[in-house]
Amino acid sequence: MEAATLKDIARELNISVSTVSRALRDSYEINAETKRLVMECAARLHYRPNPIALSLKGSSSKAIAVVVPQIANYYFSQAINGIEEVANRRGYDVLIFQTHETYEREVANLRQAVARRVDGVLISLSSESSSILHLQELQQQGMPIVQFDRVSAELNTPRVVADNFGGAFAATEHLLKTGRRRIAHLTIQPWLSITQERLAGYRAALEQYGMPYDENLVRFSTFGPDEVGPLVNELLALTPRPDAFFTASDRLAVGCLAALHQRHLSIPEDISLVGFTNLTVADMLSPSLSTVMQPALEIGQVAVGRLLDLIERKHRAEPPSTVTIPTTMVLRASSQLAMTEQSFI
Amino acid sequence: MEAATLKDIARELNISVSTVSRALRDSYEINAETKRLVMECAARLHYRPNPIALSLKGSSSKAIAVVVPQIANYYFSQAINGIEEVANRRGYDVLIFQTHETYEREVANLRQAVARRVDGVLISLSSESSSILHLQELQQQGMPIVQFDRVSAELNTPRVVADNFGGAFAATEHLLKTGRRRIAHLTIQPWLSITQERLAGYRAALEQYGMPYDENLVRFSTFGPDEVGPLVNELLALTPRPDAFFTASDRLAVGCLAALHQRHLSIPEDISLVGFTNLTVADMLSPSLSTVMQPALEIGQVAVGRLLDLIERKHRAEPPSTVTIPTTMVLRASSQLAMTEQSFI
DNA sequence: TTTATTTGCGCAAACGTTGTCGGCAACGTT
DNA sequence: AACGTTGCCGACAACGTTTGCGCAAATAAA
């Protein structure tokens, strides 16, 4: 009943451990009959190779690390689901690490990952990580690394990101096309790659439609409590008043929603609202929330695919490339007059 | 720069590996001066013991497994945060596994956990796991196990749960005290312990206040798409119409909210609404959602504390006990007339 | 001085696995 | 008959660590 080892099989069959090992690996220098016996015995004893011993031997631990800011975040947990799915299918375990947005924990996590002999690292940078020396060093030591979502251009690895620019462009364009002229943009920490790309998409759309860019309409916020309301109030106090809000996250969008409700502004009649990323309850809000959906699952799948290819050296000299996964504009009631009264459950 | 080993230190100091090992473990049979030298050298080379080798030796891997249905769930990811915090502080790593609510994955995850030589297992049962033989077997093999949140009475381990009964009782009582008389209860899979306890709390409160229990007012739902709306409609069709909804999850509550909005019912004037668990956006909905808050973080902290005590044999013969963590009733606008127009951001 | 005891350290085994080597039959080749 | 080839298998080392045992020197007791 206890975990069987090669030694158990060897004893049972009165042969040596090495022969058992080779038989199970289907080595050419083992007799077919012996192989059959070993296989049969292994199955009978429910033999499973001990990954710890394999790791110690130094070959491969068949485990990868995924380092994310936090898992209490639908986007990241979805990405992890995609990662796990593909990794497991290809025979790898996934070790999950949270940085809680601090540089210190990011370093500690990577140290742990190395200690546990992972074969590779998937990382989405913590918002506090301005320096990436720890990652460059890790890479120089030969650790395969792939970045996703929050990436750094200074670290020369494959990157998998959502089309933040395209998504923001589409959202802004949608608002413009539905007649909005003063579009406020509520967004997150300005130094993140995703923030910059979304802001760029917003600006590009304004420009293409001949609308002026007004930096008063752009506000940066963290997720601190009681932070969104005041910002929304500031924006609403501007003249002329904004007629649309485009937020860089659904969490911000929900905050907007509440603040607008409170001021008895009707959505989308008075103000249109479009969010970003994919909160599960977006379709259940009132009004249901238009949003730029990021394919978190797919990003995870693609990213881990790259990493495993890297580990298994399928693409040796191929230079690291950046994969951009398209986002989808999901139109719901919060930005479409016609849908306000429509059934959406 | 590469991971230093005992051997490296031994070579550097011209002593044996065993001496280094013992010096680092502060063994009594090593000279103080030698210890000093070893410590100094270890620090200089950034020596970190190799957890893989330690695990192989069979003693302790300093890692625990936490097995949950899914991490894409605010409740579980919060619990994991609590688990990680305490575990790390006590020197343990946390390996996270998802069952995706299937029995098959639960078994596979536990197998992996064993293979990776974890020192103990924290588990919240998958909704599909009717049999718990795999866990009983694991326990018989000496693996320390603690159950949390979704627990089974058939498995004799310490248990850490939220006060589901008390929370449901408080919510129902609150609704009754604010004058509601026909309280519908929308809940989840009937065979889960948490479902049964919440239902019992709901019934007990009704009974205490002399209200009849009407099973027509109780509906079970999964989270399938387009499932909540029809159920709400069915309930609203009853005569007399319910004047309050108490849901066993915030996800269901949000669904209710949307369905009620759609029928132009005002909350809480026409219908009061109270949810359960702790969606992040509960306070940002319109109206803000009254809810029974579960201290997910604390549950995780307490559960992992129990497990580590078990692992370190702090309480040898102590029989497994069940710890119930109190829930908190958070009153917001959806169940209180007075708060409807109040500022809540 | 001889005999115990302590102090300080090294050797080797063990955990489960893989890989390198070498051995020894049974062949086929000169 | 002597030699090289195969085919099949076992012994051994190694990965990094802990630990039981033993051995020497230093110290204490006789």
GROMACS .gro file of N, CA, C and O (backbone and C1' of nucleotides) in nm, chain B residues 16 18-19 22 29 31 34 57, chain C residues 8-12 14-16:
model
   88
  361SER      N    1   3.518   1.782   0.697
  361SER     CA    2   3.428   1.688   0.631
  361SER      C    3   3.286   1.743   0.622
  361SER      O    4   3.247   1.832   0.698
  363SER      N    5   3.013   1.600   0.704
  363SER     CA    6   2.930   1.574   0.823
  363SER      C    7   2.954   1.680   0.930
  363SER      O    8   2.862   1.722   0.999
  364THR      N    9   3.079   1.722   0.942
  364THR     CA   10   3.108   1.826   1.040
  364THR      C   11   3.034   1.955   1.006
  364THR      O   12   2.977   2.020   1.092
  367ARG      N   13   2.668   1.915   1.090
  367ARG     CA   14   2.643   1.923   1.235
  367ARG      C   15   2.667   2.063   1.289
  367ARG      O   16   2.595   2.110   1.377
  374GLU      N   17   2.838   1.827   1.961
  374GLU     CA   18   2.968   1.763   1.948
  374GLU      C   19   3.061   1.833   1.850
  374GLU      O   20   3.152   1.773   1.797
  376ASN      N   21   3.307   2.174   1.796
  376ASN     CA   22   3.380   2.282   1.862
  376ASN      C   23   3.321   2.419   1.825
  376ASN      O   24   3.283   2.442   1.710
  379THR      N   25   3.496   2.591   1.540
  379THR     CA   26   3.463   2.530   1.412
  379THR      C   27   3.325   2.578   1.366
  379THR      O   28   3.304   2.613   1.250
  402LYS      N   29   1.569   1.247   0.207
  402LYS     CA   30   1.614   1.182   0.329
  402LYS      C   31   1.496   1.131   0.410
  402LYS      O   32   1.510   1.045   0.496
  698DG       P   33   3.492   2.014   2.208
  698DG     O5'   34   3.536   1.937   2.075
  698DG     C5'   35   3.672   1.943   2.035
  698DG     C4'   36   3.686   1.860   1.911
  698DG     C3'   37   3.596   1.905   1.796
  698DG     O3'   38   3.679   1.946   1.687
  698DG     C1'   39   3.592   1.670   1.822
  699DC       P   40   3.611   2.012   1.560
  699DC     O5'   41   3.602   1.887   1.463
  699DC     C5'   42   3.723   1.831   1.416
  699DC     C4'   43   3.698   1.689   1.370
  699DC     C3'   44   3.620   1.675   1.241
  699DC     O3'   45   3.712   1.670   1.133
  699DC     C1'   46   3.575   1.501   1.401
  700DG       P   47   3.662   1.664   0.982
  700DG     O5'   48   3.660   1.508   0.950
  700DG     C5'   49   3.781   1.435   0.959
  700DG     C4'   50   3.755   1.288   0.935
  700DG     C3'   51   3.690   1.258   0.799
  700DG     O3'   52   3.755   1.143   0.744
  700DG     C1'   53   3.555   1.170   0.975
  701DC       P   54   3.724   1.100   0.592
  701DC     O5'   55   3.652   0.959   0.607
  701DC     C5'   56   3.680   0.877   0.719
  701DC     C4'   57   3.594   0.752   0.717
  701DC     C3'   58   3.535   0.715   0.580
  701DC     O3'   59   3.538   0.575   0.568
  701DC     C1'   60   3.360   0.754   0.736
  702DA       P   61   3.500   0.503   0.432
  702DA     O5'   62   3.347   0.469   0.455
  702DA     C5'   63   3.311   0.396   0.572
  702DA     C4'   64   3.159   0.380   0.577
  702DA     C3'   65   3.092   0.353   0.442
  702DA     O3'   66   2.990   0.258   0.464
  702DA     C1'   67   2.994   0.541   0.538
  704DA       P   68   2.270   0.081   0.402
  704DA     O5'   69   2.154   0.189   0.386
  704DA     C5'   70   2.093   0.247   0.500
  704DA     C4'   71   2.030   0.379   0.461
  704DA     C3'   72   1.951   0.372   0.328
  704DA     O3'   73   1.812   0.368   0.356
  704DA     C1'   74   2.081   0.574   0.351
  705DC       P   75   1.716   0.309   0.242
  705DC     O5'   76   1.627   0.432   0.196
  705DC     C5'   77   1.577   0.532   0.283
  705DC     C4'   78   1.557   0.658   0.202
  705DC     C3'   79   1.523   0.631   0.054
  705DC     O3'   80   1.382   0.626   0.039
  705DC     C1'   81   1.681   0.812   0.082
  706DG       P   82   1.319   0.503  -0.047
  706DG     O5'   83   1.344   0.552  -0.198
  706DG     C5'   84   1.263   0.655  -0.251
  706DG     C4'   85   1.310   0.689  -0.390
  706DG     C3'   86   1.303   0.572  -0.490
  706DG     O3'   87   1.238   0.619  -0.606
  706DG     C1'   88   1.520   0.667  -0.490
   0.00000   0.00000   0.00000
